[in-house]
PDB file of C-alpha atoms and ligand atoms in Angstrom:
ATOM      1  CA  MET A   1     198.281 -87.157 110.704  1.00 77.00           C
ATOM      2  CA  ALA A   2     194.513 -87.877 111.242  1.00 85.00           C
ATOM      3  CA  ARG A   3     192.522 -85.311 113.240  1.00 94.00           C
ATOM      4  CA  PRO A   4     191.306 -86.681 116.544  1.00 96.00           C
ATOM      5  CA  ILE A   5     187.686 -87.803 116.479  1.00 98.00           C
ATOM      6  CA  ARG A   6     185.092 -85.731 118.047  1.00 98.00           C
ATOM      7  CA  ILE A   7     181.636 -86.591 119.154  1.00 98.00           C
ATOM      8  CA  ALA A   8     179.044 -83.872 118.643  1.00 98.00           C
ATOM      9  CA  PRO A   9     175.670 -85.006 119.755  1.00 98.00           C
ATOM     10  CA  SER A  10     172.588 -83.534 118.683  1.00 98.00           C
ATOM     11  CA  VAL A  11     170.334 -82.125 121.295  1.00 97.00           C
ATOM     12  CA  LEU A  12     167.098 -83.121 119.341  1.00 96.00           C
ATOM     13  CA  PRO A  13     166.402 -86.371 121.116  1.00 96.00           C
ATOM     14  CA  VAL A  14     167.003 -84.952 124.562  1.00 96.00           C
ATOM     15  CA  ASP A  15     163.858 -84.511 126.750  1.00 96.00           C
ATOM     16  CA  PHE A  16     163.080 -80.746 126.043  1.00 96.00           C
ATOM     17  CA  ALA A  17     161.357 -80.371 129.378  1.00 96.00           C
ATOM     18  CA  ASN A  18     164.968 -81.158 131.038  1.00 97.00           C
ATOM     19  CA  LEU A  19     167.526 -79.713 128.493  1.00 97.00           C
ATOM     20  CA  GLY A  20     170.002 -78.972 131.156  1.00 98.00           C
ATOM     21  CA  GLU A  21     170.093 -82.392 132.551  1.00 98.00           C
ATOM     22  CA  GLY A  22     170.303 -83.800 129.333  1.00 98.00           C
ATOM     23  CA  CYS A  23     173.247 -81.903 128.372  1.00 98.00           C
ATOM     24  CA  GLN A  24     175.025 -82.661 131.774  1.00 98.00           C
ATOM     25  CA  ALA A  25     174.194 -86.456 130.997  1.00 98.00           C
ATOM     26  CA  LEU A  26     175.794 -85.938 127.456  1.00 98.00           C
ATOM     27  CA  GLU A  27     178.865 -84.266 129.134  1.00 98.00           C
ATOM     28  CA  LYS A  28     178.904 -87.050 131.703  1.00 98.00           C
ATOM     29  CA  ALA A  29     178.806 -89.700 128.910  1.00 98.00           C
ATOM     30  CA  GLY A  30     182.068 -88.324 127.418  1.00 98.00           C
ATOM     31  CA  VAL A  31     181.101 -86.334 124.246  1.00 98.00           C
ATOM     32  CA  ASP A  32     183.370 -83.539 122.815  1.00 98.00           C
ATOM     33  CA  LEU A  33     180.865 -80.618 122.212  1.00 98.00           C
ATOM     34  CA  ILE A  34     177.154 -80.218 121.744  1.00 98.00           C
ATOM     35  CA  HIS A  35     175.474 -79.593 118.531  1.00 98.00           C
ATOM     36  CA  TRP A  36     172.426 -77.403 118.573  1.00 98.00           C
ATOM     37  CA  ASP A  37     169.956 -77.961 115.736  1.00 98.00           C
ATOM     38  CA  VAL A  38     168.512 -74.605 115.133  1.00 98.00           C
ATOM     39  CA  MET A  39     165.481 -74.684 113.026  1.00 98.00           C
ATOM     40  CA  ASP A  40     163.192 -71.806 111.913  1.00 98.00           C
ATOM     41  CA  GLY A  41     160.202 -73.704 110.209  1.00 98.00           C
ATOM     42  CA  VAL A  42     160.879 -72.083 106.908  1.00 98.00           C
ATOM     43  CA  PHE A  43     164.422 -73.224 105.668  1.00 98.00           C
ATOM     44  CA  VAL A  44     163.309 -76.643 107.118  1.00 98.00           C
ATOM     45  CA  PRO A  45     159.674 -77.725 108.194  1.00 97.00           C
ATOM     46  CA  ASN A  46     160.575 -77.765 111.931  1.00 98.00           C
ATOM     47  CA  LEU A  47     161.033 -75.546 114.780  1.00 97.00           C
ATOM     48  CA  THR A  48     163.748 -75.872 117.696  1.00 98.00           C
ATOM     49  CA  PHE A  49     165.996 -73.813 119.684  1.00 97.00           C
ATOM     50  CA  GLY A  50     166.053 -70.170 119.948  1.00 98.00           C
ATOM     51  CA  PRO A  51     169.349 -68.577 121.382  1.00 98.00           C
ATOM     52  CA  ASP A  52     167.575 -67.835 124.995  1.00 98.00           C
ATOM     53  CA  ILE A  53     167.065 -71.709 125.363  1.00 98.00           C
ATOM     54  CA  ILE A  54     170.918 -72.313 124.407  1.00 98.00           C
ATOM     55  CA  GLY A  55     172.191 -69.431 126.601  1.00 98.00           C
ATOM     56  CA  SER A  56     169.867 -71.181 129.758  1.00 98.00           C
ATOM     57  CA  VAL A  57     171.986 -74.093 129.187  1.00 98.00           C
ATOM     58  CA  ARG A  58     175.300 -72.470 128.533  1.00 98.00           C
ATOM     59  CA  SER A  59     176.606 -72.247 132.400  1.00 98.00           C
ATOM     60  CA  LEU A  60     175.316 -75.815 133.158  1.00 98.00           C
ATOM     61  CA  VAL A  61     178.038 -77.766 131.030  1.00 98.00           C
ATOM     62  CA  ASN A  62     181.634 -77.164 130.406  1.00 98.00           C
ATOM     63  CA  LEU A  63     181.677 -78.132 126.746  1.00 98.00           C
ATOM     64  CA  GLU A  64     181.936 -76.146 123.200  1.00 98.00           C
ATOM     65  CA  PHE A  65     178.522 -75.411 121.806  1.00 98.00           C
ATOM     66  CA  GLU A  66     178.134 -75.359 118.043  1.00 98.00           C
ATOM     67  CA  ALA A  67     175.045 -74.020 116.489  1.00 98.00           C
ATOM     68  CA  HIS A  68     173.854 -75.450 113.361  1.00 98.00           C
ATOM     69  CA  LEU A  69     171.543 -72.970 111.744  1.00 98.00           C
ATOM     70  CA  MET A  70     168.857 -74.426 109.480  1.00 98.00           C
ATOM     71  CA  VAL A  71     167.497 -71.103 109.004  1.00 98.00           C
ATOM     72  CA  VAL A  72     166.838 -68.516 106.329  1.00 98.00           C
ATOM     73  CA  GLU A  73     168.731 -65.227 106.684  1.00 97.00           C
ATOM     74  CA  PRO A  74     171.167 -66.609 109.226  1.00 98.00           C
ATOM     75  CA  ASP A  75     172.853 -63.086 109.157  1.00 98.00           C
ATOM     76  CA  ASN A  76     170.039 -61.685 111.341  1.00 98.00           C
ATOM     77  CA  LEU A  77     170.693 -64.453 113.945  1.00 98.00           C
ATOM     78  CA  ILE A  78     174.493 -65.187 114.056  1.00 98.00           C
ATOM     79  CA  GLU A  79     175.351 -62.759 116.683  1.00 98.00           C
ATOM     80  CA  ARG A  80     172.394 -64.011 118.965  1.00 98.00           C
ATOM     81  CA  TYR A  81     173.623 -67.274 118.910  1.00 98.00           C
ATOM     82  CA  ILE A  82     177.339 -66.668 119.685  1.00 98.00           C
ATOM     83  CA  ASP A  83     176.218 -64.009 122.628  1.00 98.00           C
ATOM     84  CA  ALA A  84     174.062 -67.177 124.012  1.00 98.00           C
ATOM     85  CA  GLY A  85     177.630 -69.239 124.162  1.00 98.00           C
ATOM     86  CA  CYS A  86     177.992 -70.940 120.853  1.00 98.00           C
ATOM     87  CA  SER A  87     181.732 -70.933 119.774  1.00 98.00           C
ATOM     88  CA  THR A  88     181.170 -72.483 116.238  1.00 99.00           C
ATOM     89  CA  VAL A  89     178.262 -71.267 113.841  1.00 99.00           C
ATOM     90  CA  LEU A  90     177.491 -73.284 110.953  1.00 99.00           C
ATOM     91  CA  VAL A  91     175.299 -71.547 108.130  1.00 99.00           C
ATOM     92  CA  HIS A  92     173.612 -73.504 105.237  1.00 98.00           C
ATOM     93  CA  ALA A  93     175.468 -72.583 101.884  1.00 98.00           C
ATOM     94  CA  GLU A  94     171.814 -72.734 100.349  1.00 98.00           C
ATOM     95  CA  ALA A  95     170.578 -70.121 102.536  1.00 98.00           C
ATOM     96  CA  CYS A  96     173.330 -67.701 101.957  1.00 98.00           C
ATOM     97  CA  ASP A  97     173.439 -65.192  99.039  1.00 97.00           C
ATOM     98  CA  HIS A  98     176.600 -63.858 100.011  1.00 98.00           C
ATOM     99  CA  LEU A  99     178.389 -66.747 101.762  1.00 98.00           C
ATOM    100  CA  HIS A 100     181.951 -65.238 101.868  1.00 98.00           C
ATOM    101  CA  ARG A 101     180.380 -62.126 103.641  1.00 98.00           C
ATOM    102  CA  THR A 102     178.463 -64.363 106.202  1.00 98.00           C
ATOM    103  CA  LEU A 103     181.571 -66.571 107.019  1.00 98.00           C
ATOM    104  CA  GLY A 104     183.780 -63.334 107.770  1.00 98.00           C
ATOM    105  CA  HIS A 105     180.966 -61.687 109.909  1.00 98.00           C
ATOM    106  CA  ILE A 106     181.019 -64.970 112.011  1.00 98.00           C
ATOM    107  CA  ALA A 107     184.779 -64.624 112.460  1.00 98.00           C
ATOM    108  CA  GLU A 108     184.696 -60.952 113.247  1.00 98.00           C
ATOM    109  CA  LEU A 109     182.256 -61.860 115.994  1.00 98.00           C
ATOM    110  CA  GLY A 110     185.133 -64.171 117.485  1.00 98.00           C
ATOM    111  CA  ALA A 111     183.406 -67.621 116.511  1.00 98.00           C
ATOM    112  CA  THR A 112     184.316 -70.368 114.443  1.00 98.00           C
ATOM    113  CA  PRO A 113     182.795 -70.087 110.879  1.00 99.00           C
ATOM    114  CA  GLY A 114     181.139 -73.188 109.360  1.00 98.00           C
ATOM    115  CA  VAL A 115     179.191 -74.075 106.296  1.00 99.00           C
ATOM    116  CA  ALA A 116     176.705 -77.011 106.034  1.00 99.00           C
ATOM    117  CA  LEU A 117     175.884 -78.448 102.697  1.00 99.00           C
ATOM    118  CA  ASN A 118     172.484 -80.325 101.945  1.00 98.00           C
ATOM    119  CA  PRO A 119     172.851 -83.715 100.315  1.00 98.00           C
ATOM    120  CA  HIS A 120     172.135 -82.343  96.866  1.00 98.00           C
ATOM    121  CA  THR A 121     174.561 -79.416  97.107  1.00 98.00           C
ATOM    122  CA  PRO A 122     177.648 -79.560  94.950  1.00 98.00           C
ATOM    123  CA  VAL A 123     180.896 -79.337  97.021  1.00 98.00           C
ATOM    124  CA  ASP A 124     182.295 -76.737  94.798  1.00 98.00           C
ATOM    125  CA  VAL A 125     180.261 -74.139  96.814  1.00 98.00           C
ATOM    126  CA  ILE A 126     182.987 -74.248  99.570  1.00 98.00           C
ATOM    127  CA  ARG A 127     185.779 -73.688  96.926  1.00 98.00           C
ATOM    128  CA  HIS A 128     186.238 -70.068  97.260  1.00 98.00           C
ATOM    129  CA  VAL A 129     185.744 -69.782 100.872  1.00 98.00           C
ATOM    130  CA  ARG A 130     188.003 -72.579 102.179  1.00 98.00           C
ATOM    131  CA  ASP A 131     190.235 -70.114 103.733  1.00 98.00           C
ATOM    132  CA  LEU A 132     187.502 -68.740 105.956  1.00 98.00           C
ATOM    133  CA  LEU A 133     186.266 -72.077 107.162  1.00 98.00           C
ATOM    134  CA  GLY A 134     186.881 -74.025 110.566  1.00 98.00           C
ATOM    135  CA  VAL A 135     184.134 -76.736 109.799  1.00 98.00           C
ATOM    136  CA  VAL A 136     182.485 -78.202 106.734  1.00 99.00           C
ATOM    137  CA  LEU A 137     179.145 -80.081 107.731  1.00 99.00           C
ATOM    138  CA  VAL A 138     178.131 -82.688 105.010  1.00 99.00           C
ATOM    139  CA  MET A 139     174.631 -83.421 105.684  1.00 98.00           C
ATOM    140  CA  THR A 140     173.852 -86.999 105.454  1.00 98.00           C
ATOM    141  CA  VAL A 141     170.042 -86.570 105.687  1.00 98.00           C
ATOM    142  CA  ASN A 142     167.776 -84.018 104.355  1.00 98.00           C
ATOM    143  CA  PRO A 143     167.699 -81.458 107.412  1.00 98.00           C
ATOM    144  CA  GLY A 144     164.712 -80.993 109.737  1.00 97.00           C
ATOM    145  CA  PHE A 145     164.359 -83.957 111.818  1.00 97.00           C
ATOM    146  CA  GLY A 146     166.382 -86.756 113.778  1.00 96.00           C
ATOM    147  CA  GLY A 147     165.966 -90.291 113.394  1.00 97.00           C
ATOM    148  CA  GLN A 148     166.130 -90.212 109.364  1.00 98.00           C
ATOM    149  CA  ALA A 149     167.736 -92.726 107.399  1.00 98.00           C
ATOM    150  CA  TYR A 150     171.546 -92.186 106.469  1.00 98.00           C
ATOM    151  CA  ILE A 151     171.973 -91.221 102.833  1.00 98.00           C
ATOM    152  CA  PRO A 152     175.144 -92.821 101.614  1.00 98.00           C
ATOM    153  CA  LEU A 153     177.507 -89.858 100.599  1.00 98.00           C
ATOM    154  CA  GLU A 154     181.022 -91.350 101.324  1.00 98.00           C
ATOM    155  CA  GLU A 155     182.040 -90.174  97.855  1.00 98.00           C
ATOM    156  CA  LYS A 156     180.846 -86.731  98.680  1.00 98.00           C
ATOM    157  CA  ILE A 157     182.881 -86.552 102.108  1.00 98.00           C
ATOM    158  CA  LEU A 158     185.777 -87.878  99.947  1.00 98.00           C
ATOM    159  CA  GLU A 159     185.580 -84.978  97.558  1.00 98.00           C
ATOM    160  CA  VAL A 160     185.249 -82.444 100.483  1.00 98.00           C
ATOM    161  CA  ALA A 161     188.258 -83.946 102.390  1.00 98.00           C
ATOM    162  CA  GLY A 162     190.166 -83.475  99.217  1.00 98.00           C
ATOM    163  CA  LEU A 163     189.120 -79.823  98.528  1.00 98.00           C
ATOM    164  CA  LEU A 164     190.106 -78.929 102.212  1.00 98.00           C
ATOM    165  CA  LYS A 165     193.756 -80.775 101.861  1.00 97.00           C
ATOM    166  CA  GLY A 166     196.016 -78.229 103.235  1.00 97.00           C
ATOM    167  CA  TYR A 167     193.357 -76.052 104.947  1.00 98.00           C
ATOM    168  CA  ASP A 168     192.997 -75.991 108.679  1.00 97.00           C
ATOM    169  CA  CYS A 169     189.461 -77.124 108.497  1.00 98.00           C
ATOM    170  CA  ILE A 170     187.257 -79.913 110.218  1.00 98.00           C
ATOM    171  CA  VAL A 171     185.032 -82.522 107.972  1.00 98.00           C
ATOM    172  CA  GLU A 172     181.968 -83.114 109.899  1.00 99.00           C
ATOM    173  CA  VAL A 173     178.973 -85.259 109.181  1.00 99.00           C
ATOM    174  CA  ASP A 174     175.404 -84.948 110.388  1.00 98.00           C
ATOM    175  CA  GLY A 175     172.483 -87.329 110.018  1.00 98.00           C
ATOM    176  CA  GLY A 176     171.879 -91.199 110.502  1.00 98.00           C
ATOM    177  CA  ILE A 177     175.454 -91.402 112.096  1.00 98.00           C
ATOM    178  CA  GLY A 178     175.746 -94.654 114.268  1.00 98.00           C
ATOM    179  CA  PRO A 179     177.493 -97.844 114.628  1.00 98.00           C
ATOM    180  CA  GLU A 180     176.481 -99.144 111.070  1.00 98.00           C
ATOM    181  CA  THR A 181     177.423 -96.061 109.416  1.00 98.00           C
ATOM    182  CA  VAL A 182     180.504 -94.623 111.299  1.00 98.00           C
ATOM    183  CA  ALA A 183     183.199 -96.551 109.584  1.00 98.00           C
ATOM    184  CA  GLY A 184     182.310 -95.248 106.135  1.00 98.00           C
ATOM    185  CA  VAL A 185     181.951 -91.617 106.844  1.00 98.00           C
ATOM    186  CA  VAL A 186     185.422 -91.473 108.796  1.00 98.00           C
ATOM    187  CA  THR A 187     187.107 -93.681 106.185  1.00 98.00           C
ATOM    188  CA  ALA A 188     186.105 -91.040 103.608  1.00 98.00           C
ATOM    189  CA  GLY A 189     187.604 -88.162 105.803  1.00 98.00           C
ATOM    190  CA  ALA A 190     185.193 -87.140 108.448  1.00 98.00           C
ATOM    191  CA  SER A 191     186.390 -86.512 112.126  1.00 98.00           C
ATOM    192  CA  GLN A 192     183.580 -84.921 113.795  1.00 98.00           C
ATOM    193  CA  LEU A 193     180.369 -86.807 114.102  1.00 98.00           C
ATOM    194  CA  VAL A 194     176.840 -85.377 114.967  1.00 98.00           C
ATOM    195  CA  SER A 195     174.850 -88.164 116.210  1.00 98.00           C
ATOM    196  CA  GLY A 196     171.551 -87.895 117.723  1.00 98.00           C
ATOM    197  CA  SER A 197     169.012 -91.046 117.588  1.00 98.00           C
ATOM    198  CA  ALA A 198     171.892 -93.696 117.714  1.00 98.00           C
ATOM    199  CA  LEU A 199     173.186 -92.523 120.846  1.00 98.00           C
ATOM    200  CA  PHE A 200     170.007 -92.462 122.755  1.00 96.00           C
ATOM    201  CA  ARG A 201     168.878 -95.714 121.346  1.00 96.00           C
ATOM    202  CA  ASP A 202     171.779 -97.868 122.383  1.00 96.00           C
ATOM    203  CA  PRO A 203     170.505-100.298 125.198  1.00 96.00           C
ATOM    204  CA  GLU A 204     173.561-100.202 127.167  1.00 97.00           C
ATOM    205  CA  GLY A 205     173.343 -96.394 127.642  1.00 97.00           C
ATOM    206  CA  LEU A 206     174.686 -93.046 126.774  1.00 98.00           C
ATOM    207  CA  GLN A 207     178.246 -93.576 128.015  1.00 98.00           C
ATOM    208  CA  HIS A 208     178.361 -97.122 126.065  1.00 98.00           C
ATOM    209  CA  ALA A 209     176.953 -95.439 122.982  1.00 98.00           C
ATOM    210  CA  VAL A 210     179.728 -92.689 122.775  1.00 98.00           C
ATOM    211  CA  SER A 211     182.666 -94.735 123.574  1.00 98.00           C
ATOM    212  CA  ASP A 212     181.485 -97.290 121.130  1.00 98.00           C
ATOM    213  CA  LEU A 213     180.985 -94.703 118.337  1.00 98.00           C
ATOM    214  CA  ARG A 214     184.540 -93.124 119.152  1.00 98.00           C
ATOM    215  CA  THR A 215     186.148 -96.759 119.098  1.00 98.00           C
ATOM    216  CA  ARG A 216     184.632 -97.652 115.905  1.00 98.00           C
ATOM    217  CA  ALA A 217     185.589 -94.342 114.287  1.00 98.00           C
ATOM    218  CA  ALA A 218     189.233 -94.540 115.475  1.00 97.00           C
ATOM    219  CA  ALA A 219     189.497 -97.956 114.045  1.00 97.00           C
ATOM    220  CA  ALA A 220     188.259 -96.643 110.488  1.00 97.00           C
ATOM    221  CA  GLN A 221     190.533 -93.499 110.514  1.00 95.00           C
ATOM    222  CA  PRO A 222     192.740 -93.651 107.309  1.00 84.00           C
TER     223      PRO A 222
HETATM  224  C1  DX5 B 301     168.796 -82.886 110.764  1.00 72.10           C
HETATM  225  C2  DX5 B 301     169.562 -82.735 112.360  1.00 72.10           C
HETATM  226  C3  DX5 B 301     169.852 -84.287 112.412  1.00 72.10           C
HETATM  227  C4  DX5 B 301     170.499 -84.700 113.890  1.00 72.10           C
HETATM  228  C5  DX5 B 301     171.196 -85.936 113.845  1.00 72.10           C
HETATM  229  O1  DX5 B 301     168.343 -81.489 110.564  1.00 72.10           O
HETATM  230  O2  DX5 B 301     170.728 -82.026 112.040  1.00 72.10           O
HETATM  231  O3  DX5 B 301     170.660 -84.890 111.636  1.00 72.10           O
HETATM  232  O4  DX5 B 301     171.343 -83.506 113.836  1.00 72.10           O
HETATM  233  O5  DX5 B 301     169.968 -86.708 114.043  1.00 72.10           O
HETATM  234  P1  DX5 B 301     170.221 -88.428 113.767  1.00 72.10           P
HETATM  235  O6  DX5 B 301     171.602 -88.723 114.300  1.00 72.10           O
HETATM  236  O7  DX5 B 301     168.964 -88.989 114.580  1.00 72.10           O
HETATM  237  O8  DX5 B 301     169.750 -88.709 112.408  1.00 72.10           O
HETATM  238 ZN1   ZN B 302     172.646 -80.712 112.902  1.00 72.10          ZN
END
């Protein structure tokens, strides 16, 4: 039975001067959760949202928040983002010396643990932590910026989905996901879709972009 398609918009393209309104517009457009791309300027060459910024938006929308921590030493920040209202926390395998311990820490704090894999990172890094995972995020761009070209990693997504057979874990993709790329990633096994620039560049508006992406994804589900 295929998992329901969930659209997780990246907040990166939203007008940072009006984050609350931007997230309310996403909620109105029918997205399923909000994907916060957290960047520390070290793990990736960009800086974005601290926990207080996310906390300031928390009460304005009635949607799950997931924090994509593109940071070094995520252990120092996890609790802050959960306290800010993120119910899922995704750490990068490449930033964790003790991934098993970090994922257990997220779960102990009552949030869903997730791991993000950069394009070059072999899938096998999740083999021994599958029982701790609620989400595996396959990066289909090199993290740090929105609006980049999709890296065709359908084979890797297929590998992740195969490794997660029998585990209660979502396969999520992030980077360059839009009308042209969604079918390939969903056919390969992704059900949760992070999309940023593609949603905001639809000439027919956000609502159309979200429903079009969902329709295309549903049509491609195995
Ligand atoms: C990269 C970010 C982006 C963002 C999606 O670090 O994680 O992938 O979420 O941006 P688009 O959809 O514009 O590639
Ligand atoms: Zn992201």
